[in-house]
GROMACS .gro file of C-alpha atoms in nm:
model
  214
    1UNK     CA    1   5.082 -17.270   5.985
    2UNK     CA    2   5.096 -17.654   6.070
    3UNK     CA    3   5.116 -17.586   6.434
    4UNK     CA    4   4.830 -17.348   6.428
    5UNK     CA    5   4.591 -17.579   6.255
    6UNK     CA    6   4.687 -17.864   6.481
    7UNK     CA    7   4.628 -17.660   6.770
    8UNK     CA    8   4.295 -17.562   6.643
    9UNK     CA    9   4.204 -17.921   6.544
   10UNK     CA   10   4.283 -18.025   6.898
   11UNK     CA   11   4.043 -17.769   7.046
   12UNK     CA   12   3.790 -17.860   6.776
   13UNK     CA   13   3.780 -18.238   6.873
   14UNK     CA   14   3.792 -18.156   7.241
   15UNK     CA   15   3.484 -17.947   7.205
   16UNK     CA   16   3.316 -18.212   6.980
   17UNK     CA   17   3.373 -18.500   7.231
   18UNK     CA   18   3.354 -18.317   7.544
   19UNK     CA   19   3.035 -18.512   7.659
   20UNK     CA   20   3.109 -18.841   7.520
   21UNK     CA   21   3.151 -19.149   7.762
   22UNK     CA   22   3.131 -19.438   7.508
   23UNK     CA   23   3.510 -19.473   7.472
   24UNK     CA   24   3.514 -19.217   7.158
   25UNK     CA   25   3.611 -18.924   7.383
   26UNK     CA   26   3.872 -18.665   7.307
   27UNK     CA   27   4.146 -18.875   7.473
   28UNK     CA   28   4.080 -19.159   7.236
   29UNK     CA   29   4.132 -18.900   6.940
   30UNK     CA   30   4.442 -18.773   7.114
   31UNK     CA   31   4.592 -19.123   7.152
   32UNK     CA   32   4.516 -19.202   6.783
   33UNK     CA   33   4.675 -18.876   6.685
   34UNK     CA   34   4.999 -18.957   6.885
   35UNK     CA   35   5.029 -19.315   6.772
   36UNK     CA   36   4.944 -19.234   6.401
   37UNK     CA   37   5.233 -18.959   6.394
   38UNK     CA   38   5.463 -19.218   6.571
   39UNK     CA   39   5.390 -19.466   6.298
   40UNK     CA   40   5.412 -19.194   6.026
   41UNK     CA   41   5.771 -19.108   6.138
   42UNK     CA   42   5.862 -19.484   6.122
   43UNK     CA   43   5.699 -19.537   5.782
   44UNK     CA   44   5.802 -19.212   5.617
   45UNK     CA   45   5.445 -19.090   5.549
   46UNK     CA   46   5.321 -18.734   5.515
   47UNK     CA   47   5.296 -18.629   5.869
   48UNK     CA   48   5.049 -18.326   5.838
   49UNK     CA   49   4.808 -18.531   5.641
   50UNK     CA   50   4.839 -18.815   5.890
   51UNK     CA   51   4.796 -18.578   6.187
   52UNK     CA   52   4.479 -18.416   6.037
   53UNK     CA   53   4.320 -18.721   5.936
   54UNK     CA   54   4.387 -18.876   6.276
   55UNK     CA   55   4.244 -18.575   6.462
   56UNK     CA   56   3.936 -18.564   6.250
   57UNK     CA   57   3.861 -18.921   6.209
   58UNK     CA   58   3.569 -18.971   6.449
   59UNK     CA   59   3.413 -18.622   6.394
   60UNK     CA   60   3.172 -18.755   6.134
   61UNK     CA   61   3.152 -19.113   6.259
   62UNK     CA   62   2.846 -19.304   6.169
   63UNK     CA   63   2.782 -19.399   6.539
   64UNK     CA   64   2.850 -19.058   6.668
   65UNK     CA   65   2.720 -18.812   6.398
   66UNK     CA   66   2.510 -19.016   6.155
   67UNK     CA   67   2.368 -18.689   5.991
   68UNK     CA   68   2.715 -18.566   5.884
   69UNK     CA   69   2.871 -18.916   5.809
   70UNK     CA   70   2.811 -18.940   5.423
   71UNK     CA   71   2.989 -18.599   5.326
   72UNK     CA   72   3.211 -18.572   5.621
   73UNK     CA   73   3.056 -18.231   5.687
   74UNK     CA   74   3.238 -18.148   6.012
   75UNK     CA   75   3.585 -18.246   5.879
   76UNK     CA   76   3.538 -18.068   5.551
   77UNK     CA   77   3.409 -17.754   5.726
   78UNK     CA   78   3.701 -17.732   5.961
   79UNK     CA   79   3.958 -17.798   5.685
   80UNK     CA   80   3.813 -17.526   5.448
   81UNK     CA   81   3.788 -17.287   5.734
   82UNK     CA   82   4.177 -17.322   5.766
   83UNK     CA   83   4.227 -17.282   5.399
   84UNK     CA   84   4.322 -17.647   5.313
   85UNK     CA   85   4.322 -17.718   4.947
   86UNK     CA   86   4.021 -17.920   4.805
   87UNK     CA   87   4.271 -18.184   4.680
   88UNK     CA   88   4.424 -18.223   5.030
   89UNK     CA   89   4.057 -18.222   5.187
   90UNK     CA   90   3.977 -18.504   4.948
   91UNK     CA   91   4.275 -18.705   5.046
   92UNK     CA   92   4.193 -18.669   5.424
   93UNK     CA   93   3.838 -18.749   5.380
   94UNK     CA   94   3.939 -19.063   5.180
   95UNK     CA   95   4.158 -19.161   5.483
   96UNK     CA   96   3.889 -19.112   5.725
   97UNK     CA   97   3.643 -19.304   5.516
   98UNK     CA   98   3.877 -19.599   5.519
   99UNK     CA   99   3.952 -19.599   5.888
  100UNK     CA  100   3.649 -19.806   6.050
  101UNK     CA  101   3.624 -20.175   6.106
  102UNK     CA  102   3.324 -20.304   5.898
  103UNK     CA  103   3.344 -20.666   5.938
  104UNK     CA  104   3.414 -20.854   5.609
  105UNK     CA  105   3.365 -20.521   5.425
  106UNK     CA  106   3.648 -20.359   5.583
  107UNK     CA  107   3.917 -20.196   5.350
  108UNK     CA  108   4.270 -20.159   5.342
  109UNK     CA  109   4.383 -19.810   5.290
  110UNK     CA  110   4.529 -19.700   4.946
  111UNK     CA  111   4.802 -19.476   5.101
  112UNK     CA  112   5.066 -19.508   5.348
  113UNK     CA  113   4.910 -19.215   5.530
  114UNK     CA  114   4.584 -19.403   5.547
  115UNK     CA  115   4.756 -19.713   5.672
  116UNK     CA  116   4.907 -19.514   5.968
  117UNK     CA  117   4.565 -19.373   6.069
  118UNK     CA  118   4.393 -19.686   6.043
  119UNK     CA  119   4.655 -19.884   6.240
  120UNK     CA  120   4.660 -19.615   6.519
  121UNK     CA  121   4.280 -19.633   6.554
  122UNK     CA  122   4.277 -20.008   6.569
  123UNK     CA  123   4.566 -20.015   6.820
  124UNK     CA  124   4.354 -19.800   7.039
  125UNK     CA  125   4.089 -20.078   7.030
  126UNK     CA  126   4.329 -20.334   7.172
  127UNK     CA  127   4.528 -20.392   7.469
  128UNK     CA  128   4.450 -20.252   7.816
  129UNK     CA  129   4.295 -19.942   7.674
  130UNK     CA  130   4.082 -20.141   7.431
  131UNK     CA  131   3.954 -20.345   7.728
  132UNK     CA  132   3.846 -20.038   7.910
  133UNK     CA  133   3.679 -19.882   7.590
  134UNK     CA  134   3.494 -20.208   7.531
  135UNK     CA  135   3.322 -20.194   7.864
  136UNK     CA  136   3.263 -19.816   7.848
  137UNK     CA  137   3.094 -19.849   7.502
  138UNK     CA  138   2.903 -20.154   7.621
  139UNK     CA  139   2.774 -19.970   7.937
  140UNK     CA  140   2.675 -19.668   7.744
  141UNK     CA  141   2.472 -19.889   7.491
  142UNK     CA  142   2.308 -20.106   7.750
  143UNK     CA  143   2.502 -20.409   7.638
  144UNK     CA  144   2.548 -20.708   7.867
  145UNK     CA  145   2.899 -20.778   7.989
  146UNK     CA  146   2.865 -21.153   7.923
  147UNK     CA  147   2.616 -21.435   7.875
  148UNK     CA  148   2.767 -21.781   7.794
  149UNK     CA  149   2.427 -21.865   7.616
  150UNK     CA  150   2.502 -21.585   7.354
  151UNK     CA  151   2.775 -21.710   7.118
  152UNK     CA  152   3.002 -21.478   6.928
  153UNK     CA  153   2.914 -21.410   6.556
  154UNK     CA  154   3.216 -21.393   6.333
  155UNK     CA  155   3.256 -21.298   5.958
  156UNK     CA  156   2.961 -21.050   5.951
  157UNK     CA  157   2.947 -20.793   5.668
  158UNK     CA  158   2.909 -20.418   5.735
  159UNK     CA  159   2.524 -20.415   5.760
  160UNK     CA  160   2.511 -20.711   5.995
  161UNK     CA  161   2.799 -20.590   6.209
  162UNK     CA  162   2.664 -20.242   6.248
  163UNK     CA  163   2.317 -20.370   6.362
  164UNK     CA  164   2.447 -20.675   6.560
  165UNK     CA  165   2.337 -20.684   6.929
  166UNK     CA  166   2.582 -20.884   7.140
  167UNK     CA  167   2.773 -20.879   7.455
  168UNK     CA  168   3.089 -20.697   7.552
  169UNK     CA  169   3.287 -21.024   7.580
  170UNK     CA  170   3.175 -21.141   7.248
  171UNK     CA  171   3.302 -20.820   7.103
  172UNK     CA  172   3.649 -20.949   7.156
  173UNK     CA  173   3.590 -21.242   6.936
  174UNK     CA  174   3.373 -21.044   6.690
  175UNK     CA  175   3.632 -20.771   6.641
  176UNK     CA  176   3.917 -20.718   6.864
  177UNK     CA  177   4.098 -21.053   6.823
  178UNK     CA  178   4.094 -21.005   6.440
  179UNK     CA  179   4.270 -20.660   6.440
  180UNK     CA  180   4.644 -20.780   6.493
  181UNK     CA  181   4.623 -20.964   6.155
  182UNK     CA  182   4.461 -20.657   5.993
  183UNK     CA  183   4.744 -20.417   6.073
  184UNK     CA  184   4.918 -20.250   5.752
  185UNK     CA  185   5.248 -20.127   5.891
  186UNK     CA  186   5.535 -20.326   6.050
  187UNK     CA  187   5.538 -20.065   6.333
  188UNK     CA  188   5.178 -20.129   6.427
  189UNK     CA  189   5.218 -20.523   6.381
  190UNK     CA  190   5.473 -20.518   6.653
  191UNK     CA  191   5.276 -20.325   6.898
  192UNK     CA  192   4.946 -20.526   6.823
  193UNK     CA  193   5.114 -20.852   6.916
  194UNK     CA  194   5.185 -20.740   7.263
  195UNK     CA  195   4.830 -20.581   7.294
  196UNK     CA  196   4.673 -20.885   7.187
  197UNK     CA  197   4.859 -21.115   7.421
  198UNK     CA  198   4.749 -20.886   7.697
  199UNK     CA  199   4.386 -20.925   7.602
  200UNK     CA  200   4.393 -21.294   7.561
  201UNK     CA  201   4.526 -21.327   7.926
  202UNK     CA  202   4.266 -21.092   8.056
  203UNK     CA  203   3.989 -21.289   7.877
  204UNK     CA  204   4.126 -21.623   8.006
  205UNK     CA  205   4.135 -21.473   8.364
  206UNK     CA  206   3.771 -21.334   8.301
  207UNK     CA  207   3.626 -21.657   8.211
  208UNK     CA  208   3.785 -21.847   8.484
  209UNK     CA  209   3.657 -21.605   8.747
  210UNK     CA  210   3.310 -21.615   8.570
  211UNK     CA  211   3.306 -21.996   8.605
  212UNK     CA  212   3.440 -21.976   8.973
  213UNK     CA  213   3.773 -22.139   8.885
  214UNK     CA  214   3.971 -21.865   9.041
   0.00000   0.00000   0.00000
């Protein structure tokens, strides 16, 4: 049963994100799924709950599907179609609801399964992949790469963060450089350190090139 529903979930998210070019494509979900499972194995979490929550974590995302966001309609519909109990559906939807970064209103998951999924999603926002996704998202939303006159805004609440218009370089300061210290599991903390170091080296090089130093 588990293999069948996982295979179906993979196909479901592939079809859902087939035309996404913002960095929230199928391959983002696939990476989160694989990383969440890796963390779950290290942290002794319930693997099937972690796998399903990771695979479905973006299908009702407020940025991608605002009309289904509140009730997680796509995730719930998929899970009910596959005979998942209402109790397990509630658990998975609670995890999905905890995943996103919301500035100062971000929440720490209540369960180890939620921690695994949130950590996996945040790990995919940093490092080499995170850099690529930042510029993909920025380009798809008409965001400037950099403007030295526009300074980063930190410590925003959820509403300000969601509606804030900035630059792609500022996004590193407004979100990405905060994620390492928000990791929940020891497994993710170790991975996050290396990825943050890579991003900081990149930003240093970027700013040197921008200023003509290199």
